[in-house]
């Protein structure tokens, strides 16, 4: 038995909806085929965007979408992706498989995608191989409404009004694929580039600095010290691999030992967010600067027979647990974590959607985003869980993880994950300061490697819970092994 206690009167911080954000890079079949098929495709589309994919993304209320990379961002020259498609310059996507990028999906297409999904765009600029002028002009093209060369160009390309893009990244992984820089050097570049990324009209640009990889605390320290006052947020990247970077391990064929190792590694997010927050507190005690985990998720070996540069992997209940644990961590840190982007949205790494030709499936990770969507913009409330530990010897971790929030209508939602691989766990949840008249829930469960395929797309999907009981201030329900639930108390 695990005992959860939730106190709805102890409100902590607002869970920024952008914690449930996504990332789409020009990588493999994420943009092309996965999202964008072009207007002449036989796959049903609106202005080239797959209708099935857009509808699924709207259902989980994707709040924000990062684009065009990733490593691709620091090689991307935005002017190659505007104007008549037949005139657009082709380039080699050197980071991802050396394939030809025809630039048929560019700024206008990305903004149209965000419009269809109903999400905010997060555009990532090029510091590694781009100029200050190039970045400055992109912002002008996106956001300026007056008379100027970039406004003229945008109008010539069919867009009269500026889009008013708020979230703007100044470089990506500039410690690695974005230029192999030292933090001191990047901090100076950030200060310079962001100066010319202007505010236009009412639109105040939200300037996002490139932060550290995993536990590079020196990077966080140096960049915050020197450039903290010029930024609105700084990023963190952390991927979970079961084994190591050389042999990451299969997405579907793994042992229970590897399952527990993977979850233990995913839980490292707690330590990373806490430690980076400590450093940020040194330079920004008021929490003015947000932490944005704009790349997170599981990274496995690619599916056998697929292009190693395309990073295409399946997605199982193990990934559902990774997502559930990680999102609970972000909720708990919502006083500092203001945005996160799972990598990546379609057909790359820990995707919520996979496609094959005209077929589409929703992954177990998608269903976790569905179960968790009610936390968006709700108030985090105090929750505590008294549970046993599971995992490999010497690497145990709590069996049940939880987070809870109260939405604008006063409805309590809590999400819980049971990481154990056997047994049925009874959960007794005491809820303080809330009547328990109307309690319902949804559950996602399956074997650790259960997944959806194009032939059997509904193998893993959430179902309503039938075994919830409430009495006095306590809700009781059972969680099977390897499961995630969302409980709603009206
Ligand atoms: O998401 C895949 C890649 O991982 C991104 O392009 C890069 O930023 C990170 O290393």
Coordinates of C-alpha atoms and ligand atoms in Angstrom, one line a residue:
X1 CA 0.0 0.0 0.0
X2 CA 1.2 3.5 -0.8
X3 CA -0.3 6.5 1.0
X4 CA -0.6 9.9 -0.7
X5 CA -1.6 13.1 1.1
X6 CA -2.7 16.1 -0.8
X7 CA -3.5 19.5 0.7
X8 CA -5.5 21.6 -1.7
X9 CA -5.2 24.6 0.6
X10 CA -1.4 24.7 0.3
X11 CA -0.9 26.3 -3.1
X12 CA 2.7 26.5 -4.3
X13 CA 3.3 27.8 -7.8
X14 CA 1.4 28.0 -11.1
X15 CA 2.2 25.1 -13.5
X16 CA 3.1 27.0 -16.7
X17 CA 1.2 25.3 -19.5
X18 CA 4.5 25.4 -21.5
X19 CA 5.9 22.6 -19.4
X20 CA 3.8 20.4 -21.7
X21 CA 5.6 21.8 -24.8
X22 CA 7.2 20.0 -27.8
X23 CA 10.2 20.1 -30.1
X24 CA 10.2 19.6 -33.8
X25 CA 13.5 19.6 -35.7
X26 CA 14.4 19.2 -39.4
X27 CA 15.6 15.7 -38.5
X28 CA 14.6 12.4 -40.1
X29 CA 10.9 12.2 -40.6
X30 CA 9.8 14.7 -37.9
X31 CA 8.9 17.6 -40.1
X32 CA 8.8 16.0 -43.6
X33 CA 6.3 13.1 -43.8
X34 CA 5.6 13.3 -40.0
X35 CA 4.0 16.7 -40.0
X36 CA 4.4 18.3 -43.4
X37 CA 3.5 16.4 -46.5
X38 CA 2.9 19.3 -48.9
X39 CA -0.3 20.4 -50.5
X40 CA -0.1 18.0 -53.3
X41 CA 0.1 14.9 -51.1
X42 CA -2.6 12.2 -51.2
X43 CA -2.5 12.2 -47.4
X44 CA -5.3 14.5 -46.2
X45 CA -3.7 17.9 -45.3
X46 CA -4.5 21.5 -44.8
X47 CA -1.9 23.7 -46.4
X48 CA 0.5 20.8 -46.4
X49 CA 0.1 19.8 -42.7
X50 CA -1.2 16.3 -42.0
X51 CA -4.8 16.6 -40.7
X52 CA -4.6 13.5 -38.6
X53 CA -1.4 14.7 -36.8
X54 CA -2.7 18.2 -36.2
X55 CA -6.0 16.9 -34.8
X56 CA -4.1 14.6 -32.4
X57 CA -1.8 17.4 -31.2
X58 CA -4.8 19.7 -30.6
X59 CA -6.3 17.1 -28.4
X60 CA -3.4 17.1 -26.0
X61 CA -3.4 21.0 -26.1
X62 CA 0.2 21.4 -27.2
X63 CA 1.0 24.8 -25.7
X64 CA 4.3 25.6 -27.4
X65 CA 6.4 24.2 -30.2
X66 CA 10.2 24.7 -30.7
X67 CA 11.7 24.8 -34.2
X68 CA 13.8 24.4 -36.4
X69 CA 16.3 22.6 -34.1
X70 CA 18.4 21.4 -32.3
X71 CA 21.7 21.1 -34.0
X72 CA 20.0 22.0 -37.2
X73 CA 19.2 25.5 -35.9
X74 CA 22.8 26.5 -35.9
X75 CA 23.2 25.6 -39.5
X76 CA 19.8 27.0 -40.6
X77 CA 19.7 30.2 -42.7
X78 CA 16.1 31.3 -42.5
X79 CA 16.1 33.3 -45.8
X80 CA 16.6 30.0 -47.6
X81 CA 13.2 28.9 -46.4
X82 CA 11.0 31.8 -47.6
X83 CA 9.6 32.8 -51.0
X84 CA 8.4 30.6 -53.9
X85 CA 9.3 27.0 -53.1
X86 CA 10.8 26.3 -56.5
X87 CA 13.4 29.0 -55.8
X88 CA 14.3 27.9 -52.3
X89 CA 17.9 27.0 -51.9
X90 CA 18.7 23.3 -51.1
X91 CA 21.2 22.4 -48.4
X92 CA 22.8 19.4 -46.8
X93 CA 21.5 18.4 -43.4
X94 CA 25.0 17.5 -42.1
X95 CA 23.8 16.7 -38.6
X96 CA 21.1 14.3 -39.5
X97 CA 21.9 11.8 -42.2
X98 CA 23.5 14.1 -44.8
X99 CA 20.2 14.3 -46.6
X100 CA 19.1 17.1 -48.9
X101 CA 17.0 19.7 -47.2
X102 CA 14.8 21.5 -49.8
X103 CA 13.6 24.2 -47.4
X104 CA 10.0 23.6 -48.5
X105 CA 9.1 23.9 -44.8
X106 CA 10.3 27.3 -43.6
X107 CA 9.1 30.3 -41.5
X108 CA 5.7 30.7 -43.1
X109 CA 5.0 27.0 -42.9
X110 CA 6.0 26.8 -39.3
X111 CA 3.8 29.7 -38.3
X112 CA 0.9 28.1 -40.2
X113 CA 1.6 24.8 -38.3
X114 CA 1.4 26.6 -34.9
X115 CA -1.8 28.3 -36.0
X116 CA -3.4 25.0 -36.9
X117 CA -2.3 23.4 -33.6
X118 CA -3.2 26.4 -31.6
X119 CA 0.2 26.7 -29.9
X120 CA 2.8 29.4 -29.4
X121 CA 5.9 29.3 -31.7
X122 CA 9.3 29.1 -30.1
X123 CA 11.9 30.0 -32.8
X124 CA 15.5 29.0 -32.3
X125 CA 18.0 31.4 -33.9
X126 CA 21.4 30.6 -35.3
X127 CA 24.5 31.7 -33.4
X128 CA 26.9 28.9 -34.4
X129 CA 27.1 29.8 -38.1
X130 CA 24.8 32.8 -38.5
X131 CA 25.5 36.5 -38.2
X132 CA 24.0 39.0 -35.8
X133 CA 22.4 40.7 -38.8
X134 CA 20.8 37.5 -39.9
X135 CA 19.2 36.9 -36.5
X136 CA 18.2 40.5 -36.1
X137 CA 16.5 40.5 -39.5
X138 CA 14.6 37.2 -38.7
X139 CA 13.1 38.9 -35.6
X140 CA 12.2 42.0 -37.7
X141 CA 10.6 39.7 -40.4
X142 CA 8.6 37.9 -37.7
X143 CA 7.5 40.8 -35.6
X144 CA 7.8 44.3 -37.2
X145 CA 4.7 46.0 -38.5
X146 CA 6.2 49.3 -39.8
X147 CA 8.0 50.2 -43.0
X148 CA 11.2 48.3 -43.3
X149 CA 13.1 46.0 -45.7
X150 CA 12.0 42.8 -43.8
X151 CA 8.4 43.9 -43.6
X152 CA 8.4 44.4 -47.3
X153 CA 10.0 41.0 -47.9
X154 CA 7.4 39.4 -45.7
X155 CA 4.6 41.1 -47.5
X156 CA 6.0 40.0 -50.9
X157 CA 5.9 36.5 -49.5
X158 CA 2.2 36.8 -48.8
X159 CA 2.0 37.7 -45.1
X160 CA 0.7 41.2 -44.4
X161 CA 0.8 41.3 -40.6
X162 CA 3.7 40.2 -38.3
X163 CA 3.2 37.1 -36.3
X164 CA 4.3 38.5 -33.0
X165 CA 6.6 35.7 -32.0
X166 CA 7.5 35.8 -28.3
X167 CA 9.8 32.9 -27.6
X168 CA 13.2 33.2 -29.2
X169 CA 16.2 31.1 -28.6
X170 CA 19.7 32.5 -29.1
X171 CA 21.6 29.4 -30.3
X172 CA 21.4 25.7 -29.4
X173 CA 23.9 23.5 -27.6
X174 CA 26.6 26.0 -28.3
X175 CA 28.9 24.0 -26.0
X176 CA 28.6 21.2 -28.7
X177 CA 27.1 21.0 -32.2
X178 CA 26.3 24.8 -32.0
X179 CA 30.0 25.8 -32.1
X180 CA 32.0 24.0 -29.4
X181 CA 32.2 27.2 -27.4
X182 CA 33.4 27.9 -23.9
X183 CA 30.7 29.4 -21.6
X184 CA 32.6 32.7 -21.3
X185 CA 32.7 33.0 -25.1
X186 CA 29.0 32.0 -25.5
X187 CA 27.9 34.4 -22.8
X188 CA 29.5 37.3 -24.6
X189 CA 27.9 36.2 -27.9
X190 CA 24.6 35.9 -26.2
X191 CA 24.9 39.5 -24.9
X192 CA 25.7 40.7 -28.4
X193 CA 23.2 38.7 -30.4
X194 CA 20.3 39.4 -28.1
X195 CA 20.9 43.1 -28.2
X196 CA 19.9 43.2 -31.9
X197 CA 17.0 40.8 -31.5
X198 CA 14.6 43.7 -30.9
X199 CA 11.3 44.2 -29.4
X200 CA 8.7 45.5 -31.9
X201 CA 5.5 47.3 -30.9
X202 CA 3.8 45.6 -28.0
X203 CA 5.7 42.4 -28.6
X204 CA 8.3 41.9 -25.9
X205 CA 10.7 39.2 -27.1
X206 CA 11.4 36.5 -24.5
X207 CA 15.1 35.9 -25.0
X208 CA 16.2 32.4 -24.3
X209 CA 19.9 31.6 -23.7
X210 CA 21.6 28.3 -24.4
X211 CA 22.1 26.5 -21.1
X212 CA 24.1 23.5 -20.1
X213 CA 24.2 19.9 -21.1
X214 CA 23.2 17.6 -18.2
X215 CA 25.4 18.4 -15.2
X216 CA 27.7 21.0 -16.7
X217 CA 27.3 23.3 -13.7
X218 CA 30.3 25.4 -14.8
X219 CA 28.4 26.4 -17.9
X220 CA 25.3 27.4 -15.9
X221 CA 27.4 29.4 -13.5
X222 CA 29.5 31.3 -16.1
X223 CA 26.6 32.1 -18.4
X224 CA 24.3 33.2 -15.6
X225 CA 27.0 35.3 -14.0
X226 CA 27.9 37.2 -17.1
X227 CA 24.7 37.2 -19.2
X228 CA 21.9 36.4 -16.7
X229 CA 20.6 39.9 -16.6
X230 CA 20.1 40.0 -20.4
X231 CA 18.0 36.9 -20.6
X232 CA 14.5 35.8 -19.8
X233 CA 15.3 32.1 -19.6
X234 CA 18.1 29.6 -20.0
X235 CA 17.8 26.0 -21.2
X236 CA 18.8 22.6 -20.0
X237 CA 19.2 19.4 -22.1
X238 CA 19.0 16.0 -20.6
X239 CA 18.3 12.7 -22.4
X240 CA 17.8 9.3 -20.8
X241 CA 19.7 6.3 -22.2
X242 CA 19.5 2.9 -20.6
X243 CA 23.1 1.9 -21.4
X244 CA 25.7 4.4 -22.8
X245 CA 26.0 6.7 -25.8
X246 CA 27.7 4.0 -27.9
X247 CA 25.1 1.3 -27.3
X248 CA 22.0 3.0 -26.0
X249 CA 19.8 -0.1 -26.0
X250 CA 16.7 -1.2 -27.8
X251 CA 13.4 0.8 -27.5
X252 CA 11.3 -2.4 -27.3
X253 CA 13.6 -5.3 -26.4
X254 CA 14.9 -4.9 -22.9
X255 CA 15.1 -6.7 -19.6
X256 CA 13.4 -5.7 -16.3
X257 CA 16.8 -4.7 -15.0
X258 CA 17.2 -2.3 -18.0
X259 CA 13.7 -1.0 -17.4
X260 CA 14.6 0.0 -13.8
X261 CA 18.0 1.4 -14.8
X262 CA 16.2 3.6 -17.4
X263 CA 13.7 5.0 -14.9
X264 CA 16.4 5.6 -12.3
X265 CA 18.3 7.6 -14.9
X266 CA 15.2 9.5 -15.9
X267 CA 14.7 10.5 -12.3
X268 CA 18.1 12.2 -12.4
X269 CA 16.1 15.1 -13.8
X270 CA 15.2 15.9 -10.2
X271 CA 18.8 16.3 -9.2
X272 CA 19.7 18.3 -12.3
X273 CA 16.8 20.8 -12.0
X274 CA 17.5 21.2 -8.3
X275 CA 21.2 21.8 -8.7
X276 CA 20.9 24.2 -11.7
X277 CA 18.2 26.1 -9.8
X278 CA 20.6 26.5 -6.9
X279 CA 23.1 28.1 -9.2
X280 CA 20.5 30.3 -10.8
X281 CA 19.4 31.4 -7.3
X282 CA 22.8 32.8 -6.8
X283 CA 22.4 35.3 -9.6
X284 CA 18.7 35.5 -9.8
X285 CA 17.1 35.1 -6.3
X286 CA 13.9 36.6 -7.5
X287 CA 13.3 33.8 -10.0
X288 CA 13.0 36.3 -12.9
X289 CA 14.9 34.0 -15.2
X290 CA 13.1 30.8 -16.1
X291 CA 14.6 27.4 -16.6
X292 CA 13.5 25.8 -19.9
X293 CA 14.2 22.1 -20.3
X294 CA 13.8 22.3 -24.1
X295 CA 15.1 18.8 -24.9
X296 CA 14.3 15.8 -22.7
X297 CA 13.3 12.2 -23.3
X298 CA 14.5 8.7 -23.9
X299 CA 17.2 8.1 -26.6
X300 CA 17.6 4.5 -27.7
X301 CA 19.2 2.7 -30.7
X302 CA 17.3 3.4 -33.9
X303 CA 14.7 0.8 -35.0
X304 CA 16.6 -1.9 -37.0
X305 CA 16.9 -1.2 -40.7
X306 CA 16.2 2.6 -40.3
X307 CA 18.6 5.4 -41.1
X308 CA 20.9 5.9 -38.1
X309 CA 20.8 9.6 -38.7
X310 CA 17.0 9.8 -38.4
X311 CA 16.7 8.7 -34.7
X312 CA 13.5 6.8 -35.3
X313 CA 12.5 4.7 -32.2
X314 CA 9.4 2.9 -30.9
X315 CA 7.8 3.9 -27.7
X316 CA 6.6 1.6 -24.9
X317 CA 5.1 1.7 -21.5
X318 CA 8.6 2.3 -20.2
X319 CA 8.5 5.6 -22.0
X320 CA 5.1 6.3 -20.6
X321 CA 6.7 5.9 -17.1
X322 CA 9.6 8.2 -18.1
X323 CA 7.2 10.9 -19.2
X324 CA 5.0 10.5 -16.1
X325 CA 8.0 10.7 -13.7
X326 CA 9.6 13.6 -15.6
X327 CA 6.4 15.7 -15.8
X328 CA 5.7 15.1 -12.1
X329 CA 9.2 16.5 -11.4
X330 CA 8.6 19.5 -13.7
X331 CA 5.3 20.2 -11.9
X332 CA 7.0 20.2 -8.5
X333 CA 9.6 22.6 -9.8
X334 CA 7.2 24.9 -11.6
X335 CA 8.5 27.9 -9.5
X336 CA 11.6 27.8 -11.8
X337 CA 10.8 25.5 -14.7
X338 CA 8.6 27.5 -17.0
X339 CA 8.8 25.5 -20.1
X340 CA 9.9 22.0 -21.3
X341 CA 9.9 20.4 -24.8
X342 CA 9.9 16.7 -25.2
X343 CA 12.2 15.5 -27.9
X344 CA 10.7 15.2 -30.4
X345 CA 7.1 15.5 -31.4
X346 CA 6.8 13.1 -34.3
X347 CA 9.0 10.1 -35.5
X348 CA 12.1 11.2 -33.6
X349 CA 13.3 9.9 -30.2
X350 CA 10.5 9.9 -27.5
X351 CA 7.7 10.9 -29.8
X352 CA 4.1 11.3 -29.1
X353 CA 3.2 10.3 -32.6
X354 CA 4.6 7.9 -35.2
X355 CA 3.7 7.8 -38.8
X356 CA 4.2 5.5 -41.7
X357 CA 2.9 6.7 -45.1
X358 CA -0.7 7.7 -44.5
X359 CA -0.9 5.8 -41.2
X360 CA -0.5 7.4 -37.8
X361 CA -0.3 6.0 -34.2
X362 CA -0.4 7.6 -30.8
X363 CA 2.4 6.3 -28.5
X364 CA 2.1 5.6 -24.8
X365 CA 4.0 8.9 -24.2
X366 CA 1.2 10.7 -26.1
X367 CA -1.3 9.2 -23.7
X368 CA 0.6 10.4 -20.7
X369 CA 0.5 14.0 -22.1
X370 CA -3.3 13.4 -22.5
X371 CA -3.6 12.3 -18.9
X372 CA -1.5 15.2 -17.6
X373 CA -3.0 18.0 -19.8
X374 CA -5.3 19.2 -17.0
X375 CA -2.2 20.4 -15.0
X376 CA -1.6 23.1 -17.6
X377 CA -1.9 26.5 -16.0
X378 CA -3.3 25.0 -12.8
X379 CA -1.9 25.7 -9.3
X380 CA 0.5 23.1 -7.9
X381 CA -0.7 22.0 -4.5
X382 CA 1.2 20.2 -1.8
X383 CA 1.4 16.4 -2.3
X384 CA 3.4 13.8 -0.5
X385 CA 3.7 10.0 -1.0
X386 CA 4.7 7.4 1.5
X387 CA 5.7 4.4 -0.6
X388 CA 8.2 1.6 -0.8
X389 CA 11.2 1.4 -3.1
X390 CA 11.7 -0.5 -6.3
X391 CA 14.6 -1.0 -8.7
X392 CA 17.9 -2.7 -9.0
X393 CA 19.9 -3.5 -5.9
X394 CA 21.7 -0.3 -4.7
X395 CA 19.7 1.8 -7.2
X396 CA 16.3 1.8 -5.7
X397 CA 13.8 4.6 -6.1
X398 CA 10.2 5.4 -4.8
X399 CA 7.7 3.1 -6.4
X400 CA 4.9 5.7 -6.7
X401 CA 5.3 9.3 -7.8
X402 CA 2.7 11.9 -7.7
X403 CA 1.9 15.6 -8.4
X404 CA -1.4 17.5 -7.8
X405 CA -2.9 20.7 -9.0
X406 CA -6.1 22.7 -8.7
X407 CA -7.4 24.3 -11.8
X408 CA -9.2 27.7 -12.3
X409 CA -12.6 26.1 -11.7
X410 CA -11.4 24.6 -8.4
X411 CA -11.2 21.0 -9.7
X412 CA -8.4 18.9 -8.3
X413 CA -6.3 16.7 -10.7
X414 CA -3.6 14.4 -9.5
X415 CA -1.4 12.2 -11.6
X416 CA 0.4 9.2 -10.2
X417 CA 2.8 6.6 -11.7
X418 CA 3.5 3.1 -10.4
X419 CA 6.9 2.0 -11.5
X420 CA 6.8 -1.5 -10.1
X421 CA 6.9 -4.4 -12.5
X422 CA 4.7 -6.8 -10.5
X423 CA 1.9 -6.8 -8.0
X424 CA -1.1 -4.6 -7.6
X425 CA -0.6 -1.5 -5.5
X426 CA -3.4 -0.1 -3.4
X427 CA -3.3 3.6 -3.1
X428 CA -4.9 5.4 -0.2
X429 CA -5.1 9.1 -0.9
X430 CA -6.0 11.6 1.8
X431 CA -7.3 14.9 0.4
X432 CA -7.4 17.8 2.7
X433 CA -9.6 20.8 2.2
X434 CA -11.8 19.4 -0.6
X435 CA -15.1 17.5 -0.7
X436 CA -14.8 14.2 -2.4
X437 CA -18.3 14.0 -3.9
X438 CA -17.4 13.5 -7.5
X439 CA -14.2 11.5 -8.2
X440 CA -13.2 9.9 -11.5
X441 CA -10.1 8.6 -13.1
X442 CA -8.3 7.3 -16.2
X443 CA -5.6 4.8 -16.3
X444 CA -2.9 3.7 -18.7
X445 CA -1.2 0.4 -18.1
X446 CA 0.5 -2.5 -19.9
X447 CA 3.6 -4.7 -19.8
X448 CA 6.8 -2.7 -19.7
X449 CA 7.4 -3.1 -23.4
X450 CA 3.8 -2.9 -24.6
X451 CA 3.5 -0.5 -27.5
X452 CA 1.3 0.5 -30.4
X453 CA 2.0 -0.6 -33.9
X454 CA 0.5 0.5 -37.2
X455 CA -1.3 -2.8 -37.4
X456 CA -2.5 -2.6 -33.7
X457 CA -2.5 1.1 -32.9
X458 CA -4.8 0.8 -29.8
X459 CA -2.9 -1.8 -27.8
X460 CA -1.9 0.8 -25.2
X461 CA -4.5 3.5 -24.5
X462 CA -6.1 5.0 -21.4
X463 CA -9.4 3.7 -20.1
X464 CA -11.8 5.0 -17.4
X465 CA -11.1 3.6 -13.9
X466 CA -13.9 1.7 -12.3
X467 CA -12.4 0.8 -9.0
X468 CA -12.2 4.3 -7.3
X469 CA -13.9 4.6 -3.9
X470 CA -14.1 7.6 -1.6
X471 CA -15.0 7.8 2.0
X472 CA -14.6 10.8 4.3
X473 CA -11.4 12.5 3.2
X474 CA -9.8 9.4 1.5
X475 CA -9.9 8.1 -2.0
X476 CA -8.8 4.4 -2.5
X477 CA -7.9 2.8 -5.8
X478 CA -5.6 0.1 -7.1
X479 CA -2.8 0.6 -9.5
X480 CA -1.5 -2.3 -11.5
X481 CA 2.2 -2.7 -12.2
X482 CA 3.6 -0.3 -14.7
X483 CA 0.7 2.2 -14.8
X484 CA -0.1 5.9 -14.9
X485 CA -3.3 7.5 -13.6
X486 CA -5.0 10.8 -13.6
X487 CA -7.6 11.3 -10.9
X488 CA -10.1 14.2 -11.1
X489 CA -12.0 15.5 -8.1
X490 CA -14.7 18.0 -9.1
Ligands
LIG1 O1 17.1 16.0 -30.5 C1 18.2 15.6 -31.2 C2 19.5 16.4 -30.9 O2 19.9 16.3 -29.6 C3 19.3 17.9 -31.1 O3 19.4 18.3 -32.4 C4 20.4 18.5 -30.3 O4 20.1 19.7 -29.8 C5 20.6 17.4 -29.2 O5 21.9 17.0 -29.1

